[in-house]
């Protein structure tokens, strides 16, 4: 009679099935305002269920205002609750499992197979077991004191950077940090000054907030500070390992950048995304060390541990800290404490230091494997950009141009690789360069991937096989 059947084999309680079925008919206008529902006894007999179950379903409808009830009168449909919505069938494409890639040179991908999962699980269990009940409440927008102290200690022993833990603010990674900073520094008609090329995806945090973009070109050493525009606005830079070209900003340009910030009352946003992995010499000293009052330093654990660990940090000048706390408190409040405690223990016990040393050795070997494979595949018709650091190489190819369709064309052929032009604001200046991520690849995968890429380039007319060294 009522156009629905109860399904006893599913997990939805019977009372909720009745409530949902009647509610759907009310909203659709099939049951009109003022129309009486059957008595709970009658409906219970028809559906062959307990009368209490029907009473509970009617109570839910009554509580939400879909029906009205008076003592001694039947329950009736309330006025003004019908919406008369038509359910439109939306054609959905079935999600198909993509075919495995033949070559995967994505950037920013660490080697996850070498992460000490069991050790991390043990530390996580210990951290949860020893966590006080207070940690289950609101712990504040700055992050756990234990983690901030351990990050401060790590920065001192790895980079010689002296930072007060009170100046460190925990974030959900570098992207989250940039999003908060974009709000923090925003003024009407504000511009963001950026390297070109830059990490185009990170730049979206500022674009989405409404910043105008002022590009400054880079060379093999990084930002060309003599090209800085004479305007007031934050400067987003990657001085320790310029993304994507890999240069290290020299001392004279660092000094010029600091002077620019002071003279124009601006802040420098320093994204130090992977400087832990430098293969010739020690990690580069951050720009923050030169002027803590003008530099906002961003660090992250996504590249050095694993991307799913959404923990990063920001070191803030004192004058910005109160505003930061306000923004965090009124957006997402805080980071979950469990992984913070685990990471603090990972740092405190120096397991983190050992992992970094181990991965630095591994990535150095893989970088060399990529250079060897490039030589074998492409002879001498390429040039390496940047410092011996990070998880990717920028490579310039002689007599080749990679147009805007190149990236998608590669993906359709099961090759993942990014041209530098993808990250360029002014197009056409870096059309002969490709980015090769290698951190997640075994040497054999690197060699096989380059063989696939070379075959693709020849087939599409980007290069001639006759002019290149043969594959091994």
Tab-separated table of N, CA and C in Angstrom, residues 391-460:
chain	number	residue	atom	x	y	z
A	391	UNK	N	65.240	15.374	-5.561
A	391	UNK	CA	64.724	14.111	-6.088
A	391	UNK	C	64.400	14.186	-7.566
A	392	UNK	N	64.867	15.233	-8.242
A	392	UNK	CA	64.628	15.321	-9.680
A	392	UNK	C	65.773	16.049	-10.364
A	393	UNK	N	65.868	15.858	-11.668
A	393	UNK	CA	66.831	16.570	-12.507
A	393	UNK	C	66.073	17.381	-13.555
A	394	UNK	N	66.581	18.575	-13.848
A	394	UNK	CA	66.103	19.354	-14.992
A	394	UNK	C	67.119	19.155	-16.117
A	395	UNK	N	66.640	18.692	-17.260
A	395	UNK	CA	67.523	18.349	-18.372
A	395	UNK	C	67.109	19.119	-19.616
A	396	UNK	N	68.090	19.809	-20.220
A	396	UNK	CA	67.860	20.557	-21.457
A	396	UNK	C	68.329	19.706	-22.634
A	397	UNK	N	67.464	19.552	-23.623
A	397	UNK	CA	67.768	18.742	-24.787
A	397	UNK	C	68.040	19.622	-26.005
A	398	UNK	N	69.121	19.324	-26.686
A	398	UNK	CA	69.491	20.081	-27.876
A	398	UNK	C	68.521	19.771	-29.019
A	399	UNK	N	68.085	20.810	-29.713
A	399	UNK	CA	67.250	20.670	-30.916
A	399	UNK	C	65.904	20.014	-30.651
A	400	UNK	N	65.379	20.149	-29.453
A	400	UNK	CA	64.041	19.619	-29.166
A	400	UNK	C	63.189	20.719	-28.553
A	401	UNK	N	61.895	20.703	-28.857
A	401	UNK	CA	60.934	21.634	-28.281
A	401	UNK	C	59.713	20.831	-27.851
A	402	UNK	N	59.315	21.005	-26.588
A	402	UNK	CA	58.191	20.252	-26.040
A	402	UNK	C	56.996	21.189	-25.878
A	403	UNK	N	56.034	21.062	-26.786
A	403	UNK	CA	54.898	21.985	-26.813
A	403	UNK	C	53.922	21.674	-25.679
A	404	UNK	N	52.881	22.538	-25.498
A	404	UNK	CA	51.958	22.346	-24.362
A	404	UNK	C	51.242	21.002	-24.345
A	405	UNK	N	51.108	20.373	-25.494
A	405	UNK	CA	50.403	19.092	-25.536
A	405	UNK	C	51.300	17.906	-25.172
A	406	UNK	N	52.588	18.147	-25.004
A	406	UNK	CA	53.544	17.055	-24.812
A	406	UNK	C	53.227	16.226	-23.564
A	407	UNK	N	52.922	16.885	-22.464
A	407	UNK	CA	52.680	16.179	-21.196
A	407	UNK	C	51.498	15.209	-21.323
A	408	UNK	N	50.382	15.691	-21.901
A	408	UNK	CA	49.205	14.837	-22.056
A	408	UNK	C	49.444	13.744	-23.090
A	409	UNK	N	50.194	14.071	-24.125
A	409	UNK	CA	50.502	13.076	-25.148
A	409	UNK	C	51.317	11.930	-24.539
A	410	UNK	N	52.241	12.270	-23.660
A	410	UNK	CA	53.023	11.237	-22.972
A	410	UNK	C	52.118	10.366	-22.098
A	411	UNK	N	51.214	11.001	-21.357
A	411	UNK	CA	50.341	10.239	-20.467
A	411	UNK	C	49.480	9.260	-21.254
A	412	UNK	N	49.020	9.689	-22.435
A	412	UNK	CA	48.204	8.785	-23.249
A	412	UNK	C	49.019	7.598	-23.754
A	413	UNK	N	50.346	7.721	-23.710
A	413	UNK	CA	51.229	6.619	-24.088
A	413	UNK	C	51.872	5.968	-22.858
A	414	UNK	N	51.241	6.185	-21.705
A	414	UNK	CA	51.656	5.556	-20.440
A	414	UNK	C	53.059	5.974	-20.008
A	415	UNK	N	53.372	7.250	-20.277
A	415	UNK	CA	54.629	7.849	-19.835
A	415	UNK	C	54.284	9.064	-18.982
A	416	UNK	N	54.834	9.124	-17.796
A	416	UNK	CA	54.609	10.285	-16.941
A	416	UNK	C	55.896	11.081	-16.840
A	417	UNK	N	55.868	12.266	-17.411
A	417	UNK	CA	57.019	13.171	-17.360
A	417	UNK	C	56.499	14.592	-17.543
A	418	UNK	N	57.167	15.557	-16.923
A	418	UNK	CA	56.694	16.936	-16.950
A	418	UNK	C	57.719	17.836	-17.625
A	419	UNK	N	57.304	18.598	-18.645
A	419	UNK	CA	58.198	19.615	-19.211
A	419	UNK	C	58.327	20.791	-18.244
A	420	UNK	N	59.464	21.452	-18.254
A	420	UNK	CA	59.649	22.644	-17.423
A	420	UNK	C	58.614	23.710	-17.786
A	421	UNK	N	58.224	23.759	-19.057
A	421	UNK	CA	57.238	24.752	-19.511
A	421	UNK	C	55.935	24.679	-18.721
A	422	UNK	N	55.585	23.504	-18.212
A	422	UNK	CA	54.367	23.359	-17.415
A	422	UNK	C	54.417	24.281	-16.201
A	423	UNK	N	55.607	24.492	-15.650
A	423	UNK	CA	55.774	25.327	-14.459
A	423	UNK	C	56.170	26.767	-14.800
A	424	UNK	N	56.210	27.105	-16.084
A	424	UNK	CA	56.633	28.449	-16.502
A	424	UNK	C	55.428	29.371	-16.617
A	425	UNK	N	55.605	30.605	-16.159
A	425	UNK	CA	54.567	31.632	-16.316
A	425	UNK	C	54.677	32.249	-17.702
A	426	UNK	N	55.869	32.701	-18.069
A	426	UNK	CA	56.136	33.191	-19.424
A	426	UNK	C	56.526	31.991	-20.278
A	427	UNK	N	55.718	31.672	-21.254
A	427	UNK	CA	55.930	30.470	-22.040
A	427	UNK	C	56.970	30.701	-23.145
A	428	UNK	N	57.627	29.610	-23.519
A	428	UNK	CA	58.553	29.630	-24.643
A	428	UNK	C	60.013	29.751	-24.280
A	429	UNK	N	60.317	30.018	-23.006
A	429	UNK	CA	61.710	30.226	-22.606
A	429	UNK	C	62.402	28.927	-22.189
A	430	UNK	N	61.616	27.909	-21.863
A	430	UNK	CA	62.186	26.656	-21.360
A	430	UNK	C	61.576	25.452	-22.071
A	431	UNK	N	61.204	25.636	-23.333
A	431	UNK	CA	60.486	24.591	-24.069
A	431	UNK	C	61.346	23.384	-24.410
A	432	UNK	N	62.666	23.469	-24.185
A	432	UNK	CA	63.558	22.343	-24.520
A	432	UNK	C	64.013	21.572	-23.278
A	433	UNK	N	63.278	21.720	-22.154
A	433	UNK	CA	63.708	21.091	-20.902
A	433	UNK	C	62.620	20.159	-20.363
A	434	UNK	N	63.075	19.034	-19.814
A	434	UNK	CA	62.191	18.083	-19.160
A	434	UNK	C	62.653	17.851	-17.723
A	435	UNK	N	61.700	17.465	-16.864
A	435	UNK	CA	62.003	17.155	-15.470
A	435	UNK	C	61.939	15.643	-15.258
A	436	UNK	N	63.007	15.105	-14.679
A	436	UNK	CA	63.089	13.668	-14.431
A	436	UNK	C	63.119	13.420	-12.923
A	437	UNK	N	61.999	12.974	-12.366
A	437	UNK	CA	62.004	12.507	-10.983
A	437	UNK	C	62.590	11.110	-10.929
A	438	UNK	N	63.436	10.851	-9.933
A	438	UNK	CA	64.119	9.558	-9.878
A	438	UNK	C	64.112	8.918	-8.502
A	439	UNK	N	63.670	9.639	-7.480
A	439	UNK	CA	63.772	9.122	-6.119
A	439	UNK	C	63.054	7.804	-5.907
A	440	UNK	N	61.946	7.586	-6.594
A	440	UNK	CA	61.113	6.402	-6.388
A	440	UNK	C	61.442	5.256	-7.345
A	441	UNK	N	62.492	5.416	-8.169
A	441	UNK	CA	62.789	4.442	-9.220
A	441	UNK	C	64.063	3.654	-8.932
A	442	UNK	N	63.983	2.344	-9.137
A	442	UNK	CA	65.179	1.503	-9.098
A	442	UNK	C	66.003	1.771	-10.364
A	443	UNK	N	67.311	1.519	-10.334
A	443	UNK	CA	68.138	1.762	-11.523
A	443	UNK	C	67.601	1.106	-12.790
A	444	UNK	N	67.094	-0.117	-12.683
A	444	UNK	CA	66.564	-0.790	-13.868
A	444	UNK	C	65.305	-0.095	-14.390
A	445	UNK	N	64.481	0.409	-13.469
A	445	UNK	CA	63.294	1.155	-13.878
A	445	UNK	C	63.689	2.450	-14.594
A	446	UNK	N	64.760	3.074	-14.136
A	446	UNK	CA	65.252	4.285	-14.790
A	446	UNK	C	65.688	3.974	-16.217
A	447	UNK	N	66.473	2.935	-16.365
A	447	UNK	CA	66.974	2.558	-17.691
A	447	UNK	C	65.838	2.168	-18.625
A	448	UNK	N	64.903	1.361	-18.121
A	448	UNK	CA	63.772	0.937	-18.943
A	448	UNK	C	62.888	2.127	-19.319
A	449	UNK	N	62.676	3.026	-18.347
A	449	UNK	CA	61.842	4.195	-18.606
A	449	UNK	C	62.438	5.106	-19.664
A	450	UNK	N	63.751	5.288	-19.628
A	450	UNK	CA	64.404	6.122	-20.643
A	450	UNK	C	64.345	5.458	-22.020
A	451	UNK	N	64.410	4.151	-22.060
A	451	UNK	CA	64.282	3.452	-23.346
A	451	UNK	C	62.905	3.693	-23.949
A	452	UNK	N	61.868	3.646	-23.103
A	452	UNK	CA	60.501	3.899	-23.572
A	452	UNK	C	60.365	5.342	-24.033
A	453	UNK	N	60.913	6.280	-23.258
A	453	UNK	CA	60.829	7.690	-23.621
A	453	UNK	C	61.550	7.960	-24.937
A	454	UNK	N	62.722	7.389	-25.082
A	454	UNK	CA	63.482	7.596	-26.326
A	454	UNK	C	62.704	7.074	-27.532
A	455	UNK	N	62.126	5.912	-27.396
A	455	UNK	CA	61.344	5.338	-28.498
A	455	UNK	C	60.160	6.245	-28.844
A	456	UNK	N	59.517	6.795	-27.820
A	456	UNK	CA	58.389	7.707	-28.027
A	456	UNK	C	58.840	8.976	-28.750
A	457	UNK	N	59.977	9.555	-28.321
A	457	UNK	CA	60.481	10.784	-28.940
A	457	UNK	C	60.834	10.562	-30.407
A	458	UNK	N	61.407	9.426	-30.710
A	458	UNK	CA	61.750	9.114	-32.102
A	458	UNK	C	60.477	8.941	-32.928
A	459	UNK	N	59.504	8.186	-32.373
A	459	UNK	CA	58.263	7.909	-33.102
A	459	UNK	C	57.485	9.181	-33.390
A	460	UNK	N	57.564	10.156	-32.480
A	460	UNK	CA	56.812	11.402	-32.649
A	460	UNK	C	57.612	12.495	-33.347
